[in-house]
Amino acid sequence: MVELRLLEQLTAFYTYGTLSEAAEKLHTSQPTLTRSMKQLEDELGVPLFVRTKNHLALNRTGIKAAEYARQVLLAGQDFEAKVRSYDRSLHTISIGFCAPIPQTVLTPIINHVFSGMTISADMGEDSLFEDHLKQGIYQLAVLHYKPEDPLFYSQKCGSEHLYISLTSGNPLSFYPEIHLKDLDGLPILLLSQIGFWSKIHREKTPNSRYLVQIEDDSFRELAVNSDYPIFSTDYFIRRGQTMPGRVNIPIADPECQAEYYLVCLASERKRFQPLFNQITEHTIQ
Amino acid sequence: MVELRLLEQLTAFYTYGTLSEAAEKLHTSQPTLTRSMKQLEDELGVPLFVRTKNHLALNRTGIKAAEYARQVLLAGQDFEAKVRSYDRSLHTISIGFCAPIPQTVLTPIINHVFSGMTISADMGEDSLFEDHLKQGIYQLAVLHYKPEDPLFYSQKCGSEHLYISLTSGNPLSFYPEIHLKDLDGLPILLLSQIGFWSKIHREKTPNSRYLVQIEDDSFRELAVNSDYPIFSTDYFIRRGQTMPGRVNIPIADPECQAEYYLVCLASERKRFQPLFNQITEHTIQ
DNA sequence: CTACTTTACGGTATGCGTAAGCATT
DNA sequence: AATGCTTACGCATACCGTAAAGTAG
């Protein structure tokens, strides 16, 4: 059976035209390629080249061979990729989170239940998560709604309530509760990776200018030293993680009272049962 | 890039279950396989086996790998086959003959015009020859009719007239000509490789018992030493190659007056023009 | 005790790079 | 002169087979 090394060298010669250039690209020497090409002809028992004194060219069979060889090389690369990917899939759990707090709370629990596994977490707006679960891109997801498709198994794992955090002088700070539309038009300081919350903001306060901070430090810095409204949630308030000199007003819109569901494929329920057993509907709170 | 040798050994281990047996089947030693499997794991950077003290087994990744490996090996085998086949196609002209005389007459001419080429000749009933030409299985064919499909280029290359050869005492031997139906029911001595003539016999003299001889020598022996009718043609008669003590009566059926056409794909006409130039409509006669 | 894997060892062969030769442009 | 292929030569290493050790059934 012809070895892939020879096929690599053949395709290199095909693409670069001369043994010299091919050798350079392959980080080897010209004589090596001379020998390899000869060996290839020997093994196939078929002439692949037309040789003149100082020139080597593929004949018609050689051209075909080089083209076929690419197929084989692709198969070889595909093999390696598939094996590595399969191994990886056995050792990693990929999770989609629709918001940061579920990730903060659940990641350590998952790491504990599936110790030894690599946890790969994505965060984003969760409209695509169901598809990604079906396609096996994710094995788990946390959604902010209960999925209806019977293909999934889901369990409520907590809730989160959005607040707006205002400096004491702000006229809105005296209300017992606020609606998002009351904030529309105000400049608001925001973090970038906040999952589905982004979408709610875009829809309910489309006229606000968002000062989006990628770095948590920058956000904190600006929050402390400015009067821009920022969002917070009951999760932080319950833990006393509030900003000095600000008051937190609950937002009354129903979308701002999120309920989180941990979801997997029904067919994988058994595998993840130990995790579901560790989780109650108040785990995230 | 992983080498095919390792993949062959992996699949052998997969199919035979132990390194020992795989080694035996591959005509190599067990330690060789031990090393190879280790190397494979190293190169992929992924564990493929579960090792106990005196037992080696594929893990889940290993099983997948062995299955994928087969794909790669098939690609490799396919590569070799295709290259060899392509080279062969450049050096051989495959021809379908509908009868033996065209082969006898044309083969030396083709050999002369395309000297250096290998001539591969098939003989058979010619109903499939058009398809074979289209599929490239044949580059040339001799049919006993002119093909209508404009995909083909054809040229008449001769004719042949069927005779029946009877011993002098046979009552039919006094007729000036005979129809095939007159022979139906008679036992007839026949050669096996006679192309489209077989079909005519089967259709026109279905009740005859055919004494089919595979060997030309046997046929000749029986023809000389028996009174069974045999077929001959004007080709033999014109050359005086007749059986002693027999008379040759022409067969009047129109099917028994064959006209031969040399055919190639119209797209290949240029390639075969030197051959067509050597051929007239009386070449076979 | 048998069957199997692994490790160790030594020989061989395979592959490589350098250097040199030669032909063409 | 520069470029490109081939051959020759010597070296490194990669691969292999035999032998031996160890373990489980």
Coordinates of C-alpha atoms (C1' of nucleotides) in Angstrom, one line a residue:
Chain A
M1 CA 0.0 0.0 0.0
V2 CA 1.4 3.4 -1.1
E3 CA 2.2 5.6 1.9
L4 CA 0.7 9.0 2.4
R5 CA 4.1 10.7 2.6
L6 CA 4.7 9.9 -1.1
L7 CA 1.3 11.2 -2.0
E8 CA 1.9 14.5 -0.1
Q9 CA 5.1 14.9 -2.0
L10 CA 3.4 14.1 -5.3
T11 CA 0.7 16.7 -4.8
A12 CA 3.4 19.2 -3.7
F13 CA 5.2 18.6 -7.0
Y14 CA 1.9 18.9 -8.9
T15 CA 1.1 22.3 -7.3
Y16 CA 4.6 23.8 -7.4
G17 CA 5.8 22.5 -10.7
T18 CA 9.4 21.7 -9.8
L19 CA 11.0 19.3 -7.3
S20 CA 13.1 22.2 -6.0
E21 CA 10.2 24.4 -5.1
A22 CA 8.2 21.5 -3.7
A23 CA 11.1 20.5 -1.6
E24 CA 11.4 23.9 -0.2
K25 CA 7.7 24.1 0.7
L26 CA 7.9 20.7 2.3
H27 CA 11.0 21.6 4.2
T28 CA 13.0 18.8 2.7
S29 CA 15.7 18.4 0.1
Q30 CA 15.3 17.9 -3.7
P31 CA 17.1 14.6 -3.8
T32 CA 14.5 13.3 -1.3
L33 CA 11.7 14.1 -3.7
T34 CA 13.6 12.6 -6.7
R35 CA 13.8 9.3 -4.8
S36 CA 10.2 9.5 -3.6
M37 CA 8.8 10.1 -7.0
K38 CA 10.9 7.2 -8.3
Q39 CA 9.6 5.0 -5.5
L40 CA 6.0 6.0 -6.3
E41 CA 6.4 4.9 -9.9
D42 CA 8.0 1.7 -8.8
E43 CA 5.2 0.8 -6.4
L44 CA 2.5 1.7 -8.8
G45 CA 4.3 0.0 -11.6
V46 CA 3.3 2.8 -13.9
P47 CA 5.3 5.7 -15.3
L48 CA 4.1 9.0 -13.9
F49 CA 6.7 11.4 -15.3
V50 CA 8.5 12.5 -18.5
R51 CA 12.1 13.0 -17.7
T52 CA 14.5 15.1 -19.7
K53 CA 18.0 15.8 -18.5
N54 CA 17.2 18.7 -16.2
H55 CA 13.5 18.7 -16.1
L56 CA 10.8 16.6 -14.6
A57 CA 7.2 16.8 -15.5
L58 CA 4.1 14.8 -14.9
N59 CA 2.7 12.8 -17.8
R60 CA -1.0 12.3 -18.2
T61 CA -1.1 9.5 -15.7
G62 CA 0.9 11.5 -13.3
I63 CA -1.6 14.4 -13.4
K64 CA -4.4 12.0 -12.8
A65 CA -2.5 10.4 -10.0
A66 CA -1.8 13.8 -8.4
E67 CA -5.5 14.7 -8.5
Y68 CA -6.5 11.3 -7.1
A69 CA -3.8 11.7 -4.4
R70 CA -5.4 14.8 -3.1
Q71 CA -8.6 12.8 -2.4
V72 CA -6.6 10.2 -0.4
L73 CA -4.8 13.0 1.6
L74 CA -8.2 14.6 2.4
A75 CA -9.4 11.2 3.6
G76 CA -6.3 11.0 5.8
Q77 CA -6.8 14.5 7.3
D78 CA -10.5 13.8 7.8
F79 CA -9.6 10.6 9.7
E80 CA -7.4 12.5 12.1
A81 CA -9.9 15.2 12.6
K82 CA -12.7 12.8 13.2
V83 CA -10.8 10.7 15.7
R84 CA -9.6 13.7 17.7
S85 CA -13.1 15.2 17.6
Y86 CA -14.7 12.0 18.7
D87 CA -12.3 11.7 21.6
R88 CA -12.9 15.3 22.5
S89 CA -16.6 14.7 22.5
L90 CA -16.2 12.0 25.0
H91 CA -14.4 14.3 27.4
T92 CA -16.2 17.6 27.1
I93 CA -19.6 18.8 27.8
S94 CA -20.6 21.8 25.8
I95 CA -23.2 24.1 27.4
G96 CA -25.1 27.1 26.1
F97 CA -26.0 29.7 28.7
C98 CA -28.6 32.3 28.0
A99 CA -27.3 34.6 30.8
P100 CA -24.2 35.0 32.9
I101 CA -25.7 34.2 36.3
P102 CA -26.7 30.6 35.4
Q103 CA -23.1 30.1 34.1
T104 CA -21.7 31.4 37.4
V105 CA -23.9 29.3 39.5
L106 CA -24.0 26.0 37.5
T107 CA -20.5 25.7 36.2
P108 CA -19.0 24.7 39.5
I109 CA -21.8 22.2 40.1
I110 CA -21.3 20.6 36.7
N111 CA -17.6 20.5 37.2
H112 CA -18.2 18.7 40.5
V113 CA -20.7 16.2 39.2
F114 CA -18.7 15.5 36.0
S115 CA -15.2 15.9 37.4
G116 CA -12.6 15.1 34.8
M117 CA -14.8 16.4 32.0
T118 CA -13.9 19.6 30.2
I119 CA -16.7 22.1 30.4
S120 CA -17.1 24.3 27.3
A121 CA -19.5 27.1 27.9
D122 CA -21.0 29.4 25.3
M123 CA -23.1 32.4 26.2
G124 CA -25.6 34.0 24.0
E125 CA -29.2 34.8 23.1
D126 CA -30.9 31.4 23.4
S127 CA -33.0 31.2 20.3
L128 CA -30.5 28.9 18.6
F129 CA -29.8 26.7 21.6
E130 CA -32.6 24.2 20.8
D131 CA -31.1 23.5 17.4
H132 CA -27.6 23.3 18.8
L133 CA -28.8 20.7 21.3
K134 CA -30.4 18.7 18.5
Q135 CA -27.2 18.8 16.4
G136 CA -25.1 17.7 19.3
I137 CA -23.1 21.0 19.4
Y138 CA -24.4 21.4 22.9
Q139 CA -25.1 18.6 25.4
L140 CA -26.7 21.0 27.9
A141 CA -28.3 24.4 27.8
V142 CA -29.9 26.9 30.1
L143 CA -32.8 28.6 28.6
H144 CA -35.0 31.4 30.0
Y145 CA -38.2 29.5 29.0
K146 CA -39.3 25.9 29.2
P147 CA -38.8 24.2 25.8
E148 CA -41.9 22.5 24.4
D149 CA -40.4 20.0 22.1
P150 CA -40.7 16.5 23.6
L151 CA -37.2 15.8 22.3
F152 CA -35.9 17.7 25.3
Y153 CA -35.9 17.0 29.0
S154 CA -35.8 20.1 31.1
Q155 CA -36.0 21.1 34.7
K156 CA -36.4 24.5 36.3
C157 CA -33.2 25.6 37.9
G158 CA -33.9 29.1 39.3
S159 CA -34.9 32.6 38.5
E160 CA -33.6 36.1 38.3
H161 CA -35.2 39.5 38.5
L162 CA -33.8 42.5 36.8
Y163 CA -33.3 45.8 38.7
I164 CA -32.1 49.2 37.6
S165 CA -29.4 50.7 39.7
L166 CA -29.6 54.5 39.9
T167 CA -27.6 57.1 41.8
S168 CA -29.5 58.7 44.6
G169 CA -30.1 62.0 42.9
N170 CA -31.9 60.5 39.9
P171 CA -35.6 61.5 39.8
L172 CA -36.6 57.9 38.9
S173 CA -35.0 56.6 42.1
F174 CA -38.0 57.5 44.2
Y175 CA -40.4 55.1 42.4
P176 CA -41.1 51.8 44.0
E177 CA -40.9 50.1 40.6
I178 CA -40.0 51.1 37.1
H179 CA -41.0 49.9 33.6
L180 CA -38.4 49.5 30.9
K181 CA -40.2 52.1 28.7
D182 CA -39.5 54.7 31.4
L183 CA -35.8 54.1 30.7
D184 CA -36.0 54.4 27.0
G185 CA -33.9 57.2 25.7
L186 CA -31.6 57.3 28.7
P187 CA -27.9 56.5 28.2
I188 CA -27.2 53.3 30.1
L189 CA -24.0 51.6 31.1
L190 CA -23.9 47.9 30.1
L191 CA -21.7 44.9 30.0
S192 CA -21.5 43.1 26.7
Q193 CA -21.8 39.4 27.6
I194 CA -25.3 39.3 29.1
G195 CA -27.0 36.7 27.0
F196 CA -30.7 37.1 26.3
W197 CA -30.9 40.3 28.4
S198 CA -29.4 42.1 25.4
K199 CA -32.3 41.3 23.2
I200 CA -34.8 42.6 25.8
H201 CA -33.0 45.8 26.0
R202 CA -32.8 46.2 22.3
E203 CA -36.6 45.7 22.0
K204 CA -37.8 47.6 25.0
T205 CA -35.5 50.5 25.2
P206 CA -34.5 51.0 21.5
N207 CA -33.7 54.6 21.9
S208 CA -31.3 54.3 24.7
R209 CA -27.6 54.9 24.0
Y210 CA -25.8 51.9 25.5
L211 CA -22.3 52.4 26.8
V212 CA -21.2 48.8 26.3
Q213 CA -18.2 47.7 28.3
I214 CA -16.4 44.5 27.4
E215 CA -14.2 44.5 30.5
D216 CA -15.8 43.9 33.8
D217 CA -13.2 46.3 35.4
S218 CA -14.0 49.1 33.1
F219 CA -17.7 48.7 33.8
R220 CA -17.2 48.8 37.5
E221 CA -14.9 51.8 37.3
L222 CA -17.5 53.7 35.2
A223 CA -20.3 52.6 37.4
V224 CA -18.7 53.9 40.5
N225 CA -17.6 57.2 39.0
S226 CA -20.6 58.2 37.0
D227 CA -24.4 58.7 37.3
Y228 CA -25.3 56.4 34.4
P229 CA -28.0 53.9 35.2
I230 CA -26.8 50.3 35.3
F231 CA -28.7 47.1 35.5
S232 CA -28.5 44.7 38.4
T233 CA -30.5 41.7 39.5
D234 CA -31.8 40.2 42.7
Y235 CA -28.9 37.8 42.5
F236 CA -26.4 40.5 43.3
I237 CA -28.7 42.4 45.7
R238 CA -29.4 39.2 47.7
R239 CA -25.6 38.9 48.1
G240 CA -25.0 42.5 49.0
Q241 CA -23.1 43.1 45.8
T242 CA -24.5 46.6 45.2
M243 CA -22.9 49.8 44.2
P244 CA -22.3 52.4 46.9
G245 CA -24.4 55.5 46.6
R246 CA -27.0 53.8 44.3
V247 CA -30.5 52.5 44.9
N248 CA -31.9 49.5 43.1
I249 CA -35.4 49.7 41.7
P250 CA -37.1 46.6 40.5
I251 CA -38.3 46.5 36.9
A252 CA -41.9 45.6 36.6
D253 CA -42.0 44.2 33.0
P254 CA -42.8 40.5 33.1
E255 CA -39.8 39.8 30.7
C256 CA -37.5 41.0 33.5
Q257 CA -38.6 38.2 35.8
A258 CA -36.6 35.3 34.2
E259 CA -37.1 31.7 35.0
Y260 CA -34.2 29.4 34.0
Y261 CA -34.5 25.9 32.7
L262 CA -31.7 23.4 32.4
V263 CA -32.2 21.4 29.3
C264 CA -30.7 18.3 27.6
L265 CA -31.9 15.9 25.0
A266 CA -34.5 13.4 26.4
S267 CA -32.3 10.6 25.0
E268 CA -29.4 11.8 27.2
R269 CA -31.5 12.3 30.4
K270 CA -30.0 9.3 32.0
R271 CA -26.4 10.5 31.5
F272 CA -27.2 13.9 33.1
Q273 CA -29.5 12.7 35.8
P274 CA -26.8 13.0 38.5
L275 CA -26.6 16.7 37.6
F276 CA -30.4 17.2 37.6
N277 CA -30.4 15.6 41.0
Q278 CA -28.1 18.3 42.3
I279 CA -30.4 21.1 41.1
T280 CA -33.6 22.5 42.5
E281 CA -35.8 25.2 41.1
H282 CA -34.1 27.7 43.5
T283 CA -30.5 26.8 42.7
I284 CA -30.1 30.1 40.8
Q285 CA -31.4 32.8 43.0
Chain B
M1 CA 0.2 12.8 8.6
V2 CA -0.6 9.3 9.8
E3 CA 0.7 6.6 7.5
L4 CA -1.5 3.9 5.9
R5 CA 0.7 1.1 7.3
L6 CA -0.5 2.0 10.8
L7 CA -4.1 2.2 9.7
E8 CA -3.9 -1.2 8.1
Q9 CA -2.5 -2.6 11.3
L10 CA -5.3 -0.9 13.3
T11 CA -8.0 -2.4 11.2
A12 CA -6.4 -5.8 11.3
F13 CA -6.4 -5.6 15.1
Y14 CA -10.0 -4.5 15.0
T15 CA -11.1 -7.4 12.9
Y16 CA -9.0 -10.1 14.6
G17 CA -9.3 -9.0 18.1
T18 CA -5.8 -9.7 19.3
L19 CA -2.4 -8.4 18.3
S20 CA -1.2 -11.9 17.9
E21 CA -3.7 -13.0 15.4
A22 CA -3.5 -9.7 13.5
A23 CA 0.3 -10.1 13.4
E24 CA -0.1 -13.5 11.9
K25 CA -2.5 -12.4 9.3
L26 CA -0.3 -9.5 8.4
H27 CA 2.8 -11.7 8.2
T28 CA 4.6 -9.7 10.8
S29 CA 5.4 -10.0 14.5
Q30 CA 3.4 -9.1 17.6
P31 CA 5.9 -6.6 18.9
T32 CA 5.7 -4.7 15.7
L33 CA 2.0 -4.2 16.3
T34 CA 2.5 -3.2 19.9
R35 CA 4.8 -0.5 18.7
S36 CA 2.6 0.6 15.9
M37 CA -0.5 0.9 18.0
K38 CA 1.5 3.0 20.5
Q39 CA 2.8 5.2 17.7
L40 CA -0.7 5.7 16.4
E41 CA -1.9 6.9 19.8
D42 CA 1.1 9.2 20.0
E43 CA 0.5 10.7 16.6
L44 CA -3.2 11.3 17.2
G45 CA -2.6 12.4 20.7
V46 CA -5.6 10.5 21.8
P47 CA -6.0 7.2 23.7
L48 CA -7.4 4.4 21.5
F49 CA -6.9 1.4 23.8
V50 CA -7.6 0.1 27.2
R51 CA -4.6 -1.8 28.4
T52 CA -4.6 -4.4 31.1
K53 CA -1.5 -6.5 31.9
N54 CA -2.0 -9.2 29.2
H55 CA -4.8 -7.8 27.2
L56 CA -5.3 -5.0 24.7
A57 CA -8.7 -3.7 23.6
L58 CA -10.0 -0.8 21.6
N59 CA -11.8 1.9 23.6
R60 CA -14.7 3.8 22.1
T61 CA -12.5 6.2 20.3
G62 CA -10.4 3.3 19.1
I63 CA -13.4 1.6 17.6
K64 CA -14.4 4.7 15.8
A65 CA -10.9 5.2 14.6
A66 CA -10.7 1.6 13.2
E67 CA -14.0 2.2 11.4
Y68 CA -12.8 5.5 9.9
A69 CA -9.4 4.0 9.1
R70 CA -11.1 1.6 6.7
Q71 CA -12.4 4.5 4.8
V72 CA -8.9 5.9 4.3
L73 CA -7.6 2.5 3.3
L74 CA -10.3 2.2 0.7
A75 CA -9.4 5.6 -0.6
G76 CA -5.8 4.4 -0.8
Q77 CA -6.7 1.2 -2.7
D78 CA -9.0 3.2 -4.9
F79 CA -6.1 5.5 -5.7
E80 CA -3.8 2.7 -6.8
A81 CA -6.5 1.0 -8.8
K82 CA -7.5 4.3 -10.6
V83 CA -3.9 5.2 -11.5
R84 CA -3.1 1.8 -12.8
S85 CA -6.4 1.7 -14.7
Y86 CA -5.8 5.1 -16.2
D87 CA -2.4 4.2 -17.3
R88 CA -3.7 1.0 -18.8
S89 CA -6.4 2.9 -20.6
L90 CA -3.7 5.0 -22.3
H91 CA -1.9 2.0 -23.6
T92 CA -4.7 -0.4 -24.5
I93 CA -7.5 -0.3 -27.0
S94 CA -10.4 -2.4 -26.1
I95 CA -12.5 -3.7 -28.9
G96 CA -15.7 -5.6 -29.1
F97 CA -16.1 -7.9 -32.0
C98 CA -19.5 -9.3 -33.0
A99 CA -18.0 -12.2 -34.9
P100 CA -14.7 -14.0 -35.2
I101 CA -13.7 -13.1 -38.8
P102 CA -13.7 -9.3 -38.1
Q103 CA -11.3 -10.0 -35.2
T104 CA -9.1 -12.2 -37.4
V105 CA -8.9 -9.6 -40.1
L106 CA -8.8 -6.4 -38.2
T107 CA -6.6 -7.3 -35.2
P108 CA -3.3 -7.3 -37.2
I109 CA -4.3 -4.1 -39.0
I110 CA -5.0 -2.3 -35.6
N111 CA -1.8 -3.7 -34.2
H112 CA 0.0 -2.2 -37.1
V113 CA -1.6 1.2 -37.0
F114 CA -1.4 1.5 -33.2
S115 CA 1.8 -0.3 -32.7
G116 CA 2.9 -0.3 -29.1
M117 CA -0.7 -0.4 -27.9
T118 CA -2.2 -3.4 -26.3
I119 CA -5.2 -4.7 -28.1
S120 CA -7.9 -6.1 -25.8
A121 CA -10.5 -7.9 -27.8
D122 CA -13.9 -9.2 -26.6
M123 CA -16.2 -11.2 -28.6
G124 CA -19.9 -11.5 -28.2
E125 CA -23.4 -10.7 -29.3
D126 CA -23.2 -7.0 -30.1
S127 CA -26.4 -5.7 -28.5
L128 CA -24.4 -4.3 -25.6
F129 CA -21.6 -2.9 -27.6
E130 CA -23.1 0.6 -28.1
D131 CA -23.4 1.0 -24.3
H132 CA -19.9 -0.3 -23.8
L133 CA -18.6 2.3 -26.2
K134 CA -20.5 5.1 -24.5
Q135 CA -19.1 4.0 -21.1
G136 CA -15.6 3.8 -22.4
I137 CA -15.3 0.1 -21.8
Y138 CA -14.6 -0.2 -25.5
Q139 CA -12.9 2.3 -27.7
L140 CA -13.8 0.4 -30.9
A141 CA -16.4 -2.1 -31.9
V142 CA -17.3 -4.1 -35.0
L143 CA -21.1 -4.4 -35.3
H144 CA -23.1 -6.3 -37.8
Y145 CA -25.3 -3.2 -38.4
K146 CA -24.8 0.5 -38.8
P147 CA -25.4 2.3 -35.5
E148 CA -27.9 5.2 -35.8
D149 CA -26.9 7.2 -32.7
P150 CA -25.1 10.3 -33.9
L151 CA -22.8 9.9 -30.9
F152 CA -21.0 7.3 -33.0
Y153 CA -18.8 7.4 -36.1
S154 CA -18.9 4.3 -38.2
Q155 CA -17.6 2.9 -41.5
K156 CA -18.4 -0.2 -43.3
C157 CA -15.5 -2.6 -43.2
G158 CA -16.7 -5.7 -45.0
S159 CA -19.2 -8.5 -45.2
E160 CA -19.6 -12.2 -44.6
H161 CA -22.1 -14.7 -46.0
L162 CA -23.0 -17.8 -44.0
Y163 CA -22.9 -21.2 -45.7
I164 CA -23.8 -24.7 -44.5
S165 CA -21.3 -27.4 -45.1
L166 CA -22.7 -30.8 -45.7
T167 CA -21.2 -34.2 -46.5
S168 CA -21.9 -35.3 -50.0
G169 CA -24.5 -37.9 -49.1
N170 CA -26.7 -35.4 -47.4
P171 CA -30.0 -35.0 -49.3
L172 CA -29.9 -31.2 -48.7
S173 CA -26.6 -31.0 -50.4
F174 CA -28.2 -30.9 -53.9
Y175 CA -30.1 -27.7 -53.3
P176 CA -28.5 -24.5 -54.8
E177 CA -29.4 -22.6 -51.6
I178 CA -30.9 -23.4 -48.2
H179 CA -33.0 -21.5 -45.6
L180 CA -32.2 -21.8 -42.0
K181 CA -35.6 -23.2 -41.3
D182 CA -34.7 -26.2 -43.5
L183 CA -32.0 -27.0 -40.9
D184 CA -34.2 -26.6 -37.9
G185 CA -34.2 -29.9 -35.9
L186 CA -31.0 -31.2 -37.4
P187 CA -28.0 -31.8 -35.0
I188 CA -25.4 -29.3 -35.9
L189 CA -21.7 -29.1 -35.0
L190 CA -20.7 -25.6 -33.8
L191 CA -17.9 -23.6 -32.3
S192 CA -18.7 -21.7 -29.2
Q193 CA -17.1 -18.2 -29.8
I194 CA -19.0 -17.1 -32.9
G195 CA -20.5 -13.8 -31.7
F196 CA -23.8 -12.6 -33.0
W197 CA -24.2 -15.8 -35.2
S198 CA -25.2 -17.6 -32.0
K199 CA -28.2 -15.5 -31.6
I200 CA -29.3 -16.1 -35.2
H201 CA -29.0 -19.8 -34.7
R202 CA -30.9 -19.8 -31.5
E203 CA -33.8 -17.8 -33.1
K204 CA -34.0 -19.5 -36.5
T205 CA -33.2 -23.1 -35.7
P206 CA -34.4 -23.4 -32.1
N207 CA -35.1 -27.1 -32.4
S208 CA -31.6 -28.1 -33.5
R209 CA -29.3 -29.9 -31.1
Y210 CA -26.0 -28.0 -31.1
L211 CA -22.8 -29.9 -30.5
V212 CA -20.9 -26.9 -29.2
Q213 CA -17.1 -27.3 -29.3
I214 CA -15.0 -24.9 -27.3
E215 CA -11.7 -26.1 -28.8
D216 CA -11.0 -25.4 -32.5
D217 CA -9.1 -28.7 -32.7
S218 CA -12.0 -30.8 -31.4
F219 CA -14.3 -29.0 -33.8
R220 CA -12.1 -29.8 -36.7
E221 CA -11.6 -33.4 -35.7
L222 CA -15.3 -34.0 -35.4
A223 CA -16.1 -32.2 -38.6
V224 CA -13.7 -34.4 -40.6
N225 CA -14.9 -37.6 -39.0
S226 CA -18.6 -37.2 -38.9
D227 CA -21.5 -36.2 -41.1
Y228 CA -22.9 -33.5 -38.9
P229 CA -23.6 -30.3 -40.7
I230 CA -21.3 -27.4 -39.9
F231 CA -21.4 -23.7 -40.7
S232 CA -18.9 -22.1 -42.9
T233 CA -18.7 -18.7 -44.6
D234 CA -17.6 -17.1 -47.9
Y235 CA -14.5 -15.9 -46.0
F236 CA -13.2 -19.5 -45.7
I237 CA -14.5 -20.7 -49.1
R238 CA -12.8 -17.8 -50.8
R239 CA -9.5 -19.0 -49.2
G240 CA -10.1 -22.6 -50.0
Q241 CA -10.4 -23.5 -46.4
T242 CA -13.1 -26.0 -46.9
M243 CA -13.6 -29.5 -45.4
P244 CA -12.7 -32.4 -47.7
G245 CA -15.7 -34.4 -48.8
R246 CA -18.2 -31.6 -48.0
V247 CA -20.1 -29.3 -50.2
N248 CA -20.9 -25.7 -49.1
I249 CA -24.4 -24.4 -49.7
P250 CA -25.2 -20.7 -49.3
I251 CA -27.9 -19.8 -46.8
A252 CA -30.5 -17.6 -48.3
D253 CA -31.8 -15.9 -45.1
P254 CA -31.0 -12.1 -45.2
E255 CA -29.6 -12.3 -41.6
C256 CA -26.9 -14.6 -42.9
Q257 CA -25.5 -11.9 -45.2
A258 CA -23.8 -9.8 -42.6
E259 CA -22.3 -6.4 -43.2
Y260 CA -19.7 -5.3 -40.7
Y261 CA -19.2 -1.7 -39.4
L262 CA -16.2 -0.5 -37.5
V263 CA -17.5 2.0 -34.9
C264 CA -16.0 4.5 -32.4
L265 CA -17.3 7.5 -30.5
A266 CA -17.6 10.5 -32.8
S267 CA -15.6 12.4 -30.2
E268 CA -12.7 9.9 -30.8
R269 CA -12.9 9.9 -34.6
K270 CA -9.7 11.9 -34.9
R271 CA -7.8 9.5 -32.8
F272 CA -8.8 6.5 -34.9
Q273 CA -8.8 8.2 -38.3
P274 CA -5.5 6.5 -39.2
L275 CA -7.2 3.2 -38.7
F276 CA -10.3 4.1 -40.7
N277 CA -8.0 5.2 -43.5
Q278 CA -6.6 1.7 -43.7
I279 CA -10.0 0.1 -44.0
T280 CA -12.3 -0.2 -47.0
E281 CA -15.8 -1.7 -47.2
H282 CA -14.2 -4.9 -48.6
T283 CA -11.5 -5.3 -45.9
I284 CA -13.4 -8.2 -44.5
Q285 CA -14.3 -10.5 -47.3
Chain C
dC1 C1' 0.4 -24.2 31.4
dT2 C1' -1.1 -21.5 27.7
dA3 C1' -2.1 -17.3 25.4
dC4 C1' -1.1 -12.6 25.1
dT5 C1' 1.2 -8.2 25.7
dT6 C1' 5.2 -5.5 26.6
dT7 C1' 10.1 -4.5 27.0
dA8 C1' 14.8 -5.0 25.6
dC9 C1' 18.3 -5.8 22.2
dG10 C1' 20.6 -5.9 18.0
dG11 C1' 20.6 -5.9 13.1
dT12 C1' 19.0 -4.1 8.8
dA13 C1' 17.0 -1.2 5.8
dT14 C1' 15.0 2.9 4.8
dG15 C1' 15.1 7.7 4.4
dC16 C1' 17.7 11.9 4.5
dG17 C1' 21.1 15.6 3.6
dT18 C1' 25.4 17.1 1.5
dA19 C1' 28.2 17.2 -2.3
dA20 C1' 29.1 16.5 -6.9
dG21 C1' 27.9 16.0 -11.8
dC22 C1' 25.4 17.3 -15.8
dA23 C1' 22.3 19.4 -18.9
dT24 C1' 19.5 23.3 -20.2
dT25 C1' 18.3 28.2 -20.5
Chain D
dA1 C1' 25.9 32.0 -14.5
dA2 C1' 21.7 30.1 -12.7
dT3 C1' 18.4 26.6 -12.4
dG4 C1' 16.9 22.0 -11.9
dC5 C1' 17.3 16.9 -11.9
dT6 C1' 20.0 12.9 -10.8
dT7 C1' 23.6 10.1 -8.7
dA8 C1' 26.8 8.9 -5.0
dC9 C1' 28.0 8.6 -0.3
dG10 C1' 27.7 8.5 4.5
dC11 C1' 24.8 8.9 8.5
dA12 C1' 20.8 8.8 11.5
dT13 C1' 16.8 6.7 12.7
dA14 C1' 13.0 4.1 12.1
dC15 C1' 11.4 -0.4 11.7
dC16 C1' 11.7 -5.2 12.4
dG17 C1' 12.4 -9.9 14.4
dT18 C1' 14.1 -12.6 18.2
dA19 C1' 14.3 -13.3 22.9
dA20 C1' 12.8 -12.7 27.5
dA21 C1' 9.8 -11.2 31.1
dG22 C1' 5.4 -10.7 33.2
dT23 C1' 0.5 -11.6 33.8
dA24 C1' -4.2 -13.5 33.6
dG25 C1' -7.1 -17.4 32.8

